[in-house]
Structures are given as C-alpha cells and as structure tokens.
Amino acid sequence: MSPDLNSKLPDAGISIFAHMTALANRHGAINLAQGFPDFAPPEQLFAYLDEGVRSGFNQYAAMPGLPQLRAAIARRLEYRYGCAADPETGITVTAGATQAIYTAISAFVRPGDKVLIFEPAYDSYGPAVRINGGQALYLRLELPDFSIPWDSLEQLLSTETVRMVLINNPHNPAGSILSADDLLRIGELTRRHNSLLLWDEVYDLLVFDGNRHRSALEFPTLCERSIVVFSIGKTLHNTGWKIGYTVAPEALSQEIRKVHQFMVFSVNTPAQYAVARFLESHSEFTDDLAQFYQTRRDLFLQCMRGHPDFEFLPCHGSYFALARFQSAGRTNDLAYAEHLVASRGVAAIPVSAFYHDAYDPGLLRFCFAKKEETLHEAARLLWHGISRLPSS
Ligand code: PMP
Ligand code: GLN
C-alpha cells in the first residue's frame, strides 16, 4: 500500500524559475527569466577559493559562519548603514538568502501564527510560512508603482495579531524601493503587537539613479524587532555559491542559530573564506555595482523603447524590469510567457507566479543581469522574432 503522503504543500508545483529555465533550455532561448548573471564572478574570487582549499579551509566552518567572513560583513554594514552589528552575536552565515528566510520563519513562527506578506512576493515566503504551520495573510501592493496600501495595512493590523511581517526592499519583481519614511511607518504600525520584521534586502546594492538603499539596519527603533537578510550571490555575481546571512539582535540571532545548526549546521568553508578575502580587499567592487547594473537596465530599456507589444514600467532597483504586454490572444501571462519562448526565443517570468492566488496583472518580468551582448540579442529577438533560414 502506498504511504499516505499527506503533503504539507499540496498545491506547490515546480518553481516558475525552474520551469521557465527548463523551457528556455529546451528551445535554445535567451533566459531573461531566472534571476542570475550570465557573466563570471570576479577572477580574484576564484584565486581566493583556490587559496582557501589549498590552505586548509576544507572542514566544517564555525556554525554561525567563518569568523573572518562575519568580521568582513560587519565592516560592510558599518560602512554602508552605520550599523554596529556584532559579528560574534548578530551575524549568521546561511546557505543563501532562501535558507536565511526559511530559518528565520522556522525559528519564530508557530502553528497558527499569522505572517503578513505583501504581494507580489518572492516564491519561497508563503510555502516557508505554511510548512511551519503559520498562516500567511496576503496584502497586494498597489499598481502601478507597487506602493504599500497603507489604509488596508492599518486596517489589517487593527484586527489581526501579526507575528511577523515580511518586507522585500528593493523589490523582486517590482523593481521598487522603499523610503526611510516607509520603513519607519511600517515600524510604527507594527509596534502595537510587537510584530517581528523580516526584511529581505538581497538587492541592497542594486539601487539606481543616485538613490540609496534605506536599510532597516539604519534605524535603531526597527532593529530591536528586525531580522535583515542579505545574499552574497547578488553581490559577487555568484548566485550558485549559495551564501547569504542574517543580521539580528543577539536574542533573535540565538533563536535563528538554534534552527540553523540543525538545518545545515554550517556553510561551505572554502567559499566563505574566498568571499571574506574578496570583501576585505575589493571594496570598490561593491561600490561600483549599482552603476554596473544601471548601465544594463538602461541598455535593455533603451533597446525596447517603442516596442508595440511591451510597455516597460520604471525600475528603481534589483535585477528586474517589468513590462505590460499585449497578450496577442493568450489567456493568461503564463501562456503568453511560454508562447514568447517558442515564438521569439526569449524567456521571461509571468508575474502571476508571485501571487498566491495567481492574480494576473498582465506583466512579464525580464532579468537584465546579463552581458550587454545578451541584452542586445534578446531585444533584437523581441522585436523581430527568431529569424527563419532563408529558403533556397
Ligand atoms: N529573496 C529575493 C527577493 C530573491 O530575489 C532571491 C533570489 N533571487 C532570494 C531571496 C534568494 O537568494 P539566494 O539565492 O541567496 O538564496
Ligand atoms: N531569485 C531568483 C529569481 O527571482 C531565482 C532563484 C531561484 O531560482 N529559486 O529569479
């Protein structure tokens, strides 16, 4: 007799990122769907990885992270946000931001606890809450600029006791950013029930047009109740290394580490060594990152300007630009994205994938973290389609 699976995630299928990437590969299409760079990380990082392996960094790292990496992260946080995070007690290195988010939810959300998620939302948030028995409360950000629906938020918080609020800034997929006032207002509204604030700031270095990222770490009144999550993959063009970290006050970090130690115990040692060495010696790399990605955003949007099928929305940060599309008779955004792969040879993400109820705002997400030639070619294909071989 087959076992009763009693699935904890009965509705979950394969992630949209895996689905669109597989489809892109099958069609030999350009993958502007999954968010990863198609260029290499800095060469020096490889040298440090080699150095780490050869100089003996091959056994388990300390459970909360290699001390030299936590120290390098603490310096970075001090430099960027004036935040004096204690590497001993406040910074925990994780296997990517995904694990950081899951671990933080797991540490604090008990069965029946309510967790507020703004949508569109990164695909792991809701499932992480549900696996831990929590109840996700969803609130839609307001189009066209994906602003926080303050009245609805206030109303919701006046009737519900919310254990945790998840906030993604800069936002995937919207490309929007929050102001200092927004952060403080969220803090104010959630003070009543002392809700925990889980900030997903993985795109903190990717804020454009002279704006600067406002981190929860800048505000002591927020820090008391905050866990802030970052991703090295987004910082050093090495998403496959899967290194992230959490920053939180000591008492919260202790709880995070209790779960972390039984989940992964510690993270890949030579990779942590290499990242630590690189962050210590190449601070200019992270200083230049916003300009590096802004150039790619501008190039792609410039190439797509005037396209009859796509109207791009403003993008203030992250790897992503959203476009309204003319659906050409397709019933929904997923069908249109799949059609685009086959007909134009370019893969994008349908934004309904970021809503738990598959709400479809008629938008596609394009990742511009790609070589300039890739973006040129993708734009050419989106304009002209896959060129047919001339008939002889
Ligand atoms: N949060 C957001 C908003 C993301 O876009 C991503 C990945 N692109 C993650 C978390 C996960 O980051 P990581 O790859 O470090 O697990
Ligand atoms: N975060 C990446 C994105 O938004 C994908 C990560 C993944 O494939 N899980 O595209």
mmCIF file of N, CA and C in Angstrom, residues 51-177:
data_model
loop_
_atom_site.group_PDB
_atom_site.id
_atom_site.type_symbol
_atom_site.label_atom_id
_atom_site.label_comp_id
_atom_site.label_asym_id
_atom_site.label_seq_id
_atom_site.Cartn_x
_atom_site.Cartn_y
_atom_site.Cartn_z
ATOM 1 N N GLU A 51 42.946 29.423 -2.950
ATOM 2 C CA GLU A 51 43.793 29.640 -1.764
ATOM 3 C C GLU A 51 43.138 28.995 -0.530
ATOM 4 N N GLY A 52 41.830 29.147 -0.418
ATOM 5 C CA GLY A 52 41.112 28.578 0.726
ATOM 6 C C GLY A 52 41.238 27.064 0.765
ATOM 7 N N VAL A 53 41.002 26.444 -0.384
ATOM 8 C CA VAL A 53 41.057 24.980 -0.454
ATOM 9 C C VAL A 53 42.464 24.494 -0.123
ATOM 10 N N ARG A 54 43.471 25.180 -0.710
ATOM 11 C CA ARG A 54 44.857 24.706 -0.552
ATOM 12 C C ARG A 54 45.455 25.043 0.804
ATOM 13 N N SER A 55 44.879 26.033 1.478
ATOM 14 C CA SER A 55 45.492 26.380 2.765
ATOM 15 C C SER A 55 44.705 25.791 3.943
ATOM 16 N N GLY A 56 43.847 24.812 3.640
ATOM 17 C CA GLY A 56 43.290 24.023 4.743
ATOM 18 C C GLY A 56 41.880 24.377 5.182
ATOM 19 N N PHE A 57 41.173 25.204 4.401
ATOM 20 C CA PHE A 57 39.794 25.554 4.794
ATOM 21 C C PHE A 57 38.817 24.550 4.183
ATOM 22 N N ASN A 58 38.935 23.308 4.609
ATOM 23 C CA ASN A 58 38.148 22.244 3.984
ATOM 24 C C ASN A 58 37.239 21.485 4.940
ATOM 25 N N GLN A 59 37.295 21.800 6.209
ATOM 26 C CA GLN A 59 36.435 21.106 7.177
ATOM 27 C C GLN A 59 35.298 22.058 7.588
ATOM 28 N N TYR A 60 34.437 21.581 8.454
ATOM 29 C CA TYR A 60 33.290 22.399 8.875
ATOM 30 C C TYR A 60 33.744 23.780 9.337
ATOM 31 N N ALA A 61 33.033 24.777 8.888
ATOM 32 C CA ALA A 61 33.263 26.131 9.410
ATOM 33 C C ALA A 61 32.548 26.244 10.764
ATOM 34 N N ALA A 62 32.854 27.301 11.490
ATOM 35 C CA ALA A 62 32.115 27.564 12.726
ATOM 36 C C ALA A 62 30.630 27.648 12.380
ATOM 37 N N MET A 63 29.783 27.151 13.271
ATOM 38 C CA MET A 63 28.346 27.056 12.985
ATOM 39 C C MET A 63 27.746 28.381 12.511
ATOM 40 N N PRO A 64 28.015 29.513 13.137
ATOM 41 C CA PRO A 64 27.374 30.767 12.668
ATOM 42 C C PRO A 64 28.077 31.409 11.491
ATOM 43 N N GLY A 65 29.181 30.813 11.033
ATOM 44 C CA GLY A 65 29.897 31.378 9.892
ATOM 45 C C GLY A 65 31.375 31.553 10.223
ATOM 46 N N LEU A 66 32.198 31.519 9.162
ATOM 47 C CA LEU A 66 33.645 31.686 9.344
ATOM 48 C C LEU A 66 33.892 33.059 10.009
ATOM 49 N N PRO A 67 34.660 33.098 11.087
ATOM 50 C CA PRO A 67 34.831 34.381 11.797
ATOM 51 C C PRO A 67 35.297 35.508 10.889
ATOM 52 N N GLN A 68 36.228 35.206 9.950
ATOM 53 C CA GLN A 68 36.711 36.305 9.099
ATOM 54 C C GLN A 68 35.633 36.808 8.138
ATOM 55 N N LEU A 69 34.693 35.938 7.758
ATOM 56 C CA LEU A 69 33.602 36.415 6.892
ATOM 57 C C LEU A 69 32.644 37.284 7.713
ATOM 58 N N ARG A 70 32.318 36.838 8.914
ATOM 59 C CA ARG A 70 31.412 37.661 9.738
ATOM 60 C C ARG A 70 32.045 39.023 10.040
ATOM 61 N N ALA A 71 33.365 39.031 10.234
ATOM 62 C CA ALA A 71 34.038 40.315 10.504
ATOM 63 C C ALA A 71 33.968 41.215 9.268
ATOM 64 N N ALA A 72 34.182 40.630 8.084
ATOM 65 C CA ALA A 72 34.134 41.423 6.845
ATOM 66 C C ALA A 72 32.719 41.958 6.618
ATOM 67 N N ILE A 73 31.730 41.147 6.930
ATOM 68 C CA ILE A 73 30.334 41.590 6.783
ATOM 69 C C ILE A 73 30.046 42.729 7.756
ATOM 70 N N ALA A 74 30.520 42.594 8.975
ATOM 71 C CA ALA A 74 30.280 43.649 9.980
ATOM 72 C C ALA A 74 30.881 44.974 9.504
ATOM 73 N N ARG A 75 32.054 44.916 8.917
ATOM 74 C CA ARG A 75 32.675 46.161 8.403
ATOM 75 C C ARG A 75 31.835 46.759 7.279
ATOM 76 N N ARG A 76 31.331 45.893 6.424
ATOM 77 C CA ARG A 76 30.496 46.364 5.310
ATOM 78 C C ARG A 76 29.224 47.041 5.842
ATOM 79 N N LEU A 77 28.616 46.462 6.871
ATOM 80 C CA LEU A 77 27.368 47.020 7.408
ATOM 81 C C LEU A 77 27.621 48.352 8.109
ATOM 82 N N GLU A 78 28.769 48.449 8.741
ATOM 83 C CA GLU A 78 29.147 49.703 9.401
ATOM 84 C C GLU A 78 29.348 50.797 8.348
ATOM 85 N N TYR A 79 30.055 50.434 7.275
ATOM 86 C CA TYR A 79 30.384 51.371 6.209
ATOM 87 C C TYR A 79 29.131 51.829 5.461
ATOM 88 N N ARG A 80 28.246 50.900 5.157
ATOM 89 C CA ARG A 80 27.082 51.283 4.336
ATOM 90 C C ARG A 80 25.928 51.843 5.144
ATOM 91 N N TYR A 81 25.696 51.273 6.318
ATOM 92 C CA TYR A 81 24.475 51.624 7.055
ATOM 93 C C TYR A 81 24.738 52.195 8.438
ATOM 94 N N GLY A 82 26.023 52.382 8.784
ATOM 95 C CA GLY A 82 26.352 52.900 10.118
ATOM 96 C C GLY A 82 25.831 51.983 11.208
ATOM 97 N N CYS A 83 25.744 50.688 10.883
ATOM 98 C CA CYS A 83 25.160 49.734 11.837
ATOM 99 C C CYS A 83 26.274 48.933 12.496
ATOM 100 N N ALA A 84 26.304 48.946 13.806
ATOM 101 C CA ALA A 84 27.370 48.231 14.522
ATOM 102 C C ALA A 84 26.898 46.823 14.883
ATOM 103 N N ALA A 85 26.762 45.973 13.862
ATOM 104 C CA ALA A 85 26.348 44.589 14.138
ATOM 105 C C ALA A 85 27.526 43.831 14.733
ATOM 106 N N ASP A 86 27.265 43.070 15.768
ATOM 107 C CA ASP A 86 28.339 42.308 16.412
ATOM 108 C C ASP A 86 28.523 40.982 15.673
ATOM 109 N N PRO A 87 29.707 40.765 15.080
ATOM 110 C CA PRO A 87 29.888 39.519 14.328
ATOM 111 C C PRO A 87 29.778 38.272 15.214
ATOM 112 N N GLU A 88 30.085 38.427 16.489
ATOM 113 C CA GLU A 88 30.012 37.283 17.410
ATOM 114 C C GLU A 88 28.573 36.855 17.672
ATOM 115 N N THR A 89 27.723 37.841 17.824
ATOM 116 C CA THR A 89 26.363 37.519 18.309
ATOM 117 C C THR A 89 25.235 37.907 17.350
ATOM 118 N N GLY A 90 25.559 38.688 16.296
ATOM 119 C CA GLY A 90 24.460 39.242 15.498
ATOM 120 C C GLY A 90 24.438 38.858 14.031
ATOM 121 N N ILE A 91 25.515 38.222 13.546
ATOM 122 C CA ILE A 91 25.564 37.890 12.112
ATOM 123 C C ILE A 91 25.672 36.369 11.976
ATOM 124 N N THR A 92 24.804 35.796 11.141
ATOM 125 C CA THR A 92 24.818 34.340 10.931
ATOM 126 C C THR A 92 24.871 34.054 9.435
ATOM 127 N N VAL A 93 25.875 33.312 9.020
ATOM 128 C CA VAL A 93 26.047 32.998 7.594
ATOM 129 C C VAL A 93 25.190 31.780 7.257
ATOM 130 N N THR A 94 24.439 31.895 6.154
ATOM 131 C CA THR A 94 23.495 30.846 5.759
ATOM 132 C C THR A 94 23.773 30.377 4.330
ATOM 133 N N ALA A 95 23.128 29.287 3.948
ATOM 134 C CA ALA A 95 23.259 28.764 2.579
ATOM 135 C C ALA A 95 22.312 29.551 1.667
ATOM 136 N N GLY A 96 22.680 30.782 1.415
ATOM 137 C CA GLY A 96 21.850 31.668 0.588
ATOM 138 C C GLY A 96 20.776 32.356 1.419
ATOM 139 N N ALA A 97 20.163 33.378 0.789
ATOM 140 C CA ALA A 97 19.099 34.110 1.479
ATOM 141 C C ALA A 97 17.867 33.222 1.652
ATOM 142 N N THR A 98 17.673 32.279 0.741
ATOM 143 C CA THR A 98 16.494 31.407 0.841
ATOM 144 C C THR A 98 16.506 30.655 2.171
ATOM 145 N N GLN A 99 17.675 30.107 2.524
ATOM 146 C CA GLN A 99 17.760 29.401 3.815
ATOM 147 C C GLN A 99 17.609 30.377 4.977
ATOM 148 N N ALA A 100 18.165 31.560 4.810
ATOM 149 C CA ALA A 100 18.063 32.562 5.881
ATOM 150 C C ALA A 100 16.596 32.868 6.174
ATOM 151 N N ILE A 101 15.831 33.057 5.105
ATOM 152 C CA ILE A 101 14.401 33.393 5.257
ATOM 153 C C ILE A 101 13.655 32.213 5.890
ATOM 154 N N TYR A 102 13.921 31.027 5.373
ATOM 155 C CA TYR A 102 13.243 29.836 5.907
ATOM 156 C C TYR A 102 13.582 29.645 7.387
ATOM 157 N N THR A 103 14.859 29.796 7.701
ATOM 158 C CA THR A 103 15.313 29.566 9.073
ATOM 159 C C THR A 103 14.686 30.579 10.024
ATOM 160 N N ALA A 104 14.628 31.843 9.593
ATOM 161 C CA ALA A 104 14.048 32.880 10.452
ATOM 162 C C ALA A 104 12.557 32.595 10.686
ATOM 163 N N ILE A 105 11.874 32.180 9.638
ATOM 164 C CA ILE A 105 10.442 31.864 9.793
ATOM 165 C C ILE A 105 10.281 30.663 10.719
ATOM 166 N N SER A 106 11.109 29.665 10.493
ATOM 167 C CA SER A 106 11.049 28.443 11.292
ATOM 168 C C SER A 106 11.328 28.713 12.774
ATOM 169 N N ALA A 107 12.233 29.653 13.017
ATOM 170 C CA ALA A 107 12.622 29.942 14.401
ATOM 171 C C ALA A 107 11.502 30.643 15.174
ATOM 172 N N PHE A 108 10.670 31.418 14.477
ATOM 173 C CA PHE A 108 9.740 32.285 15.208
ATOM 174 C C PHE A 108 8.256 32.026 14.958
ATOM 175 N N VAL A 109 7.939 31.341 13.883
ATOM 176 C CA VAL A 109 6.514 31.172 13.556
ATOM 177 C C VAL A 109 6.029 29.817 14.056
ATOM 178 N N ARG A 110 5.038 29.871 14.940
ATOM 179 C CA ARG A 110 4.452 28.649 15.488
ATOM 180 C C ARG A 110 3.150 28.355 14.749
ATOM 181 N N PRO A 111 2.658 27.104 14.850
ATOM 182 C CA PRO A 111 1.388 26.787 14.196
ATOM 183 C C PRO A 111 0.303 27.803 14.585
ATOM 184 N N GLY A 112 -0.361 28.314 13.569
ATOM 185 C CA GLY A 112 -1.450 29.274 13.798
ATOM 186 C C GLY A 112 -1.004 30.725 13.781
ATOM 187 N N ASP A 113 0.289 30.985 13.890
ATOM 188 C CA ASP A 113 0.766 32.375 13.854
ATOM 189 C C ASP A 113 0.509 32.995 12.482
ATOM 190 N N LYS A 114 0.186 34.290 12.508
ATOM 191 C CA LYS A 114 -0.096 34.982 11.246
ATOM 192 C C LYS A 114 1.131 35.735 10.761
ATOM 193 N N VAL A 115 1.406 35.599 9.477
ATOM 194 C CA VAL A 115 2.561 36.266 8.877
ATOM 195 C C VAL A 115 2.064 37.086 7.695
ATOM 196 N N LEU A 116 2.380 38.359 7.710
ATOM 197 C CA LEU A 116 1.916 39.249 6.642
ATOM 198 C C LEU A 116 2.925 39.282 5.499
ATOM 199 N N ILE A 117 2.406 39.030 4.300
ATOM 200 C CA ILE A 117 3.248 39.010 3.095
ATOM 201 C C ILE A 117 2.637 39.962 2.070
ATOM 202 N N PHE A 118 3.442 40.913 1.614
ATOM 203 C CA PHE A 118 2.978 41.805 0.547
ATOM 204 C C PHE A 118 3.175 41.095 -0.793
ATOM 205 N N GLU A 119 2.178 41.214 -1.661
ATOM 206 C CA GLU A 119 2.312 40.600 -2.986
ATOM 207 C C GLU A 119 2.308 41.659 -4.068
ATOM 208 N N PRO A 120 3.084 41.440 -5.168
ATOM 209 C CA PRO A 120 3.788 40.208 -5.495
ATOM 210 C C PRO A 120 4.909 39.918 -4.496
ATOM 211 N N ALA A 121 5.167 38.601 -4.292
ATOM 212 C CA ALA A 121 6.162 38.194 -3.301
ATOM 213 C C ALA A 121 7.049 37.095 -3.862
ATOM 214 N N TYR A 122 8.268 37.095 -3.419
ATOM 215 C CA TYR A 122 9.217 36.038 -3.789
ATOM 216 C C TYR A 122 8.600 34.678 -3.449
ATOM 217 N N ASP A 123 8.834 33.704 -4.297
ATOM 218 C CA ASP A 123 8.021 32.481 -4.228
ATOM 219 C C ASP A 123 8.229 31.634 -2.978
ATOM 220 N N SER A 124 9.302 31.835 -2.248
ATOM 221 C CA SER A 124 9.543 30.952 -1.091
ATOM 222 C C SER A 124 8.822 31.408 0.178
ATOM 223 N N TYR A 125 8.377 32.664 0.227
ATOM 224 C CA TYR A 125 7.837 33.173 1.503
ATOM 225 C C TYR A 125 6.624 32.374 2.000
ATOM 226 N N GLY A 126 5.614 32.293 1.146
ATOM 227 C CA GLY A 126 4.355 31.650 1.557
ATOM 228 C C GLY A 126 4.575 30.190 1.960
ATOM 229 N N PRO A 127 5.240 29.385 1.100
ATOM 230 C CA PRO A 127 5.473 27.991 1.472
ATOM 231 C C PRO A 127 6.261 27.839 2.779
ATOM 232 N N ALA A 128 7.242 28.723 3.002
ATOM 233 C CA ALA A 128 8.025 28.622 4.249
ATOM 234 C C ALA A 128 7.121 28.843 5.462
ATOM 235 N N VAL A 129 6.184 29.761 5.338
ATOM 236 C CA VAL A 129 5.244 30.016 6.441
ATOM 237 C C VAL A 129 4.341 28.794 6.638
ATOM 238 N N ARG A 130 3.813 28.275 5.537
ATOM 239 C CA ARG A 130 2.847 27.172 5.645
ATOM 240 C C ARG A 130 3.486 25.890 6.179
ATOM 241 N N ILE A 131 4.713 25.588 5.723
ATOM 242 C CA ILE A 131 5.381 24.364 6.201
ATOM 243 C C ILE A 131 5.531 24.411 7.723
ATOM 244 N N ASN A 132 5.706 25.609 8.241
ATOM 245 C CA ASN A 132 5.883 25.764 9.686
ATOM 246 C C ASN A 132 4.555 25.942 10.426
ATOM 247 N N GLY A 133 3.461 25.742 9.704
ATOM 248 C CA GLY A 133 2.145 25.777 10.352
ATOM 249 C C GLY A 133 1.560 27.170 10.491
ATOM 250 N N GLY A 134 2.288 28.162 9.973
ATOM 251 C CA GLY A 134 1.801 29.538 10.073
ATOM 252 C C GLY A 134 0.706 29.812 9.057
ATOM 253 N N GLN A 135 0.059 30.952 9.253
ATOM 254 C CA GLN A 135 -0.991 31.357 8.307
ATOM 255 C C GLN A 135 -0.531 32.629 7.608
ATOM 256 N N ALA A 136 -0.382 32.554 6.289
ATOM 257 C CA ALA A 136 0.053 33.734 5.542
ATOM 258 C C ALA A 136 -1.144 34.639 5.291
ATOM 259 N N LEU A 137 -0.991 35.917 5.611
ATOM 260 C CA LEU A 137 -2.010 36.924 5.267
ATOM 261 C C LEU A 137 -1.412 37.741 4.129
ATOM 262 N N TYR A 138 -2.122 37.809 3.027
ATOM 263 C CA TYR A 138 -1.546 38.480 1.855
ATOM 264 C C TYR A 138 -2.189 39.847 1.645
ATOM 265 N N LEU A 139 -1.346 40.803 1.304
ATOM 266 C CA LEU A 139 -1.820 42.149 1.010
ATOM 267 C C LEU A 139 -1.172 42.569 -0.310
ATOM 268 N N ARG A 140 -2.018 42.998 -1.267
ATOM 269 C CA ARG A 140 -1.451 43.366 -2.574
ATOM 270 C C ARG A 140 -0.854 44.766 -2.557
ATOM 271 N N LEU A 141 0.369 44.891 -3.062
ATOM 272 C CA LEU A 141 0.941 46.218 -3.293
ATOM 273 C C LEU A 141 0.128 46.872 -4.408
ATOM 274 N N GLU A 142 0.080 48.225 -4.375
ATOM 275 C CA GLU A 142 -0.797 48.917 -5.310
ATOM 276 C C GLU A 142 -0.091 49.301 -6.601
ATOM 277 N N LEU A 143 -0.647 48.816 -7.691
ATOM 278 C CA LEU A 143 -0.127 49.182 -9.014
ATOM 279 C C LEU A 143 -0.521 50.630 -9.314
ATOM 280 N N PRO A 144 0.179 51.384 -10.135
ATOM 281 C CA PRO A 144 1.248 50.896 -10.999
ATOM 282 C C PRO A 144 2.633 50.938 -10.350
ATOM 283 N N ASP A 145 2.775 51.597 -9.182
ATOM 284 C CA ASP A 145 4.140 51.721 -8.647
ATOM 285 C C ASP A 145 4.417 50.766 -7.491
ATOM 286 N N PHE A 146 3.508 49.852 -7.231
ATOM 287 C CA PHE A 146 3.690 48.837 -6.192
ATOM 288 C C PHE A 146 3.915 49.471 -4.823
ATOM 289 N N SER A 147 3.139 50.502 -4.539
ATOM 290 C CA SER A 147 3.269 51.155 -3.240
ATOM 291 C C SER A 147 2.501 50.361 -2.174
ATOM 292 N N ILE A 148 2.865 50.595 -0.933
ATOM 293 C CA ILE A 148 2.211 49.892 0.178
ATOM 294 C C ILE A 148 0.803 50.452 0.350
ATOM 295 N N PRO A 149 -0.212 49.588 0.446
ATOM 296 C CA PRO A 149 -1.593 50.055 0.640
ATOM 297 C C PRO A 149 -1.784 50.395 2.126
ATOM 298 N N TRP A 150 -1.420 51.625 2.490
ATOM 299 C CA TRP A 150 -1.333 51.967 3.917
ATOM 300 C C TRP A 150 -2.647 51.790 4.651
ATOM 301 N N ASP A 151 -3.757 52.200 4.004
ATOM 302 C CA ASP A 151 -5.049 52.098 4.699
ATOM 303 C C ASP A 151 -5.390 50.637 4.988
ATOM 304 N N SER A 152 -5.212 49.791 3.977
ATOM 305 C CA SER A 152 -5.521 48.359 4.169
ATOM 306 C C SER A 152 -4.591 47.765 5.215
ATOM 307 N N LEU A 153 -3.330 48.214 5.201
ATOM 308 C CA LEU A 153 -2.366 47.680 6.167
ATOM 309 C C LEU A 153 -2.804 48.047 7.590
ATOM 310 N N GLU A 154 -3.183 49.315 7.738
ATOM 311 C CA GLU A 154 -3.601 49.782 9.060
ATOM 312 C C GLU A 154 -4.828 49.003 9.545
ATOM 313 N N GLN A 155 -5.747 48.828 8.625
ATOM 314 C CA GLN A 155 -6.977 48.102 8.962
ATOM 315 C C GLN A 155 -6.668 46.653 9.354
ATOM 316 N N LEU A 156 -5.829 46.017 8.575
ATOM 317 C CA LEU A 156 -5.482 44.623 8.857
ATOM 318 C C LEU A 156 -4.813 44.496 10.228
ATOM 319 N N LEU A 157 -3.899 45.430 10.505
ATOM 320 C CA LEU A 157 -3.172 45.342 11.773
ATOM 321 C C LEU A 157 -4.051 45.705 12.971
ATOM 322 N N SER A 158 -5.193 46.363 12.699
ATOM 323 C CA SER A 158 -6.064 46.691 13.820
ATOM 324 C C SER A 158 -6.973 45.508 14.182
ATOM 325 N N THR A 159 -7.098 44.553 13.266
ATOM 326 C CA THR A 159 -7.983 43.425 13.562
ATOM 327 C C THR A 159 -7.215 42.111 13.784
ATOM 328 N N GLU A 160 -6.000 42.019 13.243
ATOM 329 C CA GLU A 160 -5.255 40.757 13.326
ATOM 330 C C GLU A 160 -4.003 40.929 14.186
ATOM 331 N N THR A 161 -3.672 39.902 14.936
ATOM 332 C CA THR A 161 -2.385 39.896 15.640
ATOM 333 C C THR A 161 -1.375 39.218 14.721
ATOM 334 N N VAL A 162 -0.437 40.012 14.248
ATOM 335 C CA VAL A 162 0.508 39.515 13.251
ATOM 336 C C VAL A 162 1.851 39.237 13.929
ATOM 337 N N ARG A 163 2.311 38.011 13.820
ATOM 338 C CA ARG A 163 3.567 37.610 14.467
ATOM 339 C C ARG A 163 4.787 38.172 13.719
ATOM 340 N N MET A 164 4.664 38.191 12.383
ATOM 341 C CA MET A 164 5.821 38.597 11.574
ATOM 342 C C MET A 164 5.345 39.283 10.301
ATOM 343 N N VAL A 165 6.112 40.285 9.874
ATOM 344 C CA VAL A 165 5.831 40.935 8.591
ATOM 345 C C VAL A 165 7.071 40.755 7.713
ATOM 346 N N LEU A 166 6.844 40.321 6.487
ATOM 347 C CA LEU A 166 7.948 40.139 5.540
ATOM 348 C C LEU A 166 7.984 41.317 4.573
ATOM 349 N N ILE A 167 9.131 41.957 4.470
ATOM 350 C CA ILE A 167 9.235 43.117 3.577
ATOM 351 C C ILE A 167 10.453 42.927 2.668
ATOM 352 N N ASN A 168 10.224 43.052 1.372
ATOM 353 C CA ASN A 168 11.304 42.895 0.389
ATOM 354 C C ASN A 168 11.635 44.274 -0.208
ATOM 355 N N ASN A 169 12.868 44.711 0.018
ATOM 356 C CA ASN A 169 13.288 46.042 -0.428
ATOM 357 C C ASN A 169 14.786 46.030 -0.723
ATOM 358 N N PRO A 170 15.205 46.385 -1.961
ATOM 359 C CA PRO A 170 14.465 46.595 -3.209
ATOM 360 C C PRO A 170 13.664 45.352 -3.592
ATOM 361 N N HIS A 171 12.621 45.592 -4.387
ATOM 362 C CA HIS A 171 11.605 44.568 -4.562
ATOM 363 C C HIS A 171 11.773 43.744 -5.837
ATOM 364 N N ASN A 172 11.714 42.427 -5.642
ATOM 365 C CA ASN A 172 11.613 41.471 -6.740
ATOM 366 C C ASN A 172 10.170 40.977 -6.759
ATOM 367 N N PRO A 173 9.424 41.135 -7.830
ATOM 368 C CA PRO A 173 9.823 41.533 -9.175
ATOM 369 C C PRO A 173 9.597 43.006 -9.509
ATOM 370 N N ALA A 174 9.069 43.810 -8.574
ATOM 371 C CA ALA A 174 8.568 45.141 -8.973
ATOM 372 C C ALA A 174 9.680 46.124 -9.336
ATOM 373 N N GLY A 175 10.886 45.931 -8.787
ATOM 374 C CA GLY A 175 11.952 46.905 -9.027
ATOM 375 C C GLY A 175 11.705 48.201 -8.262
ATOM 376 N N SER A 176 10.813 48.157 -7.269
ATOM 377 C CA SER A 176 10.516 49.362 -6.476
ATOM 378 C C SER A 176 11.413 49.404 -5.241
ATOM 379 N N ILE A 177 11.524 50.589 -4.646
ATOM 380 C CA ILE A 177 12.324 50.738 -3.420
ATOM 381 C C ILE A 177 11.497 51.505 -2.383
#
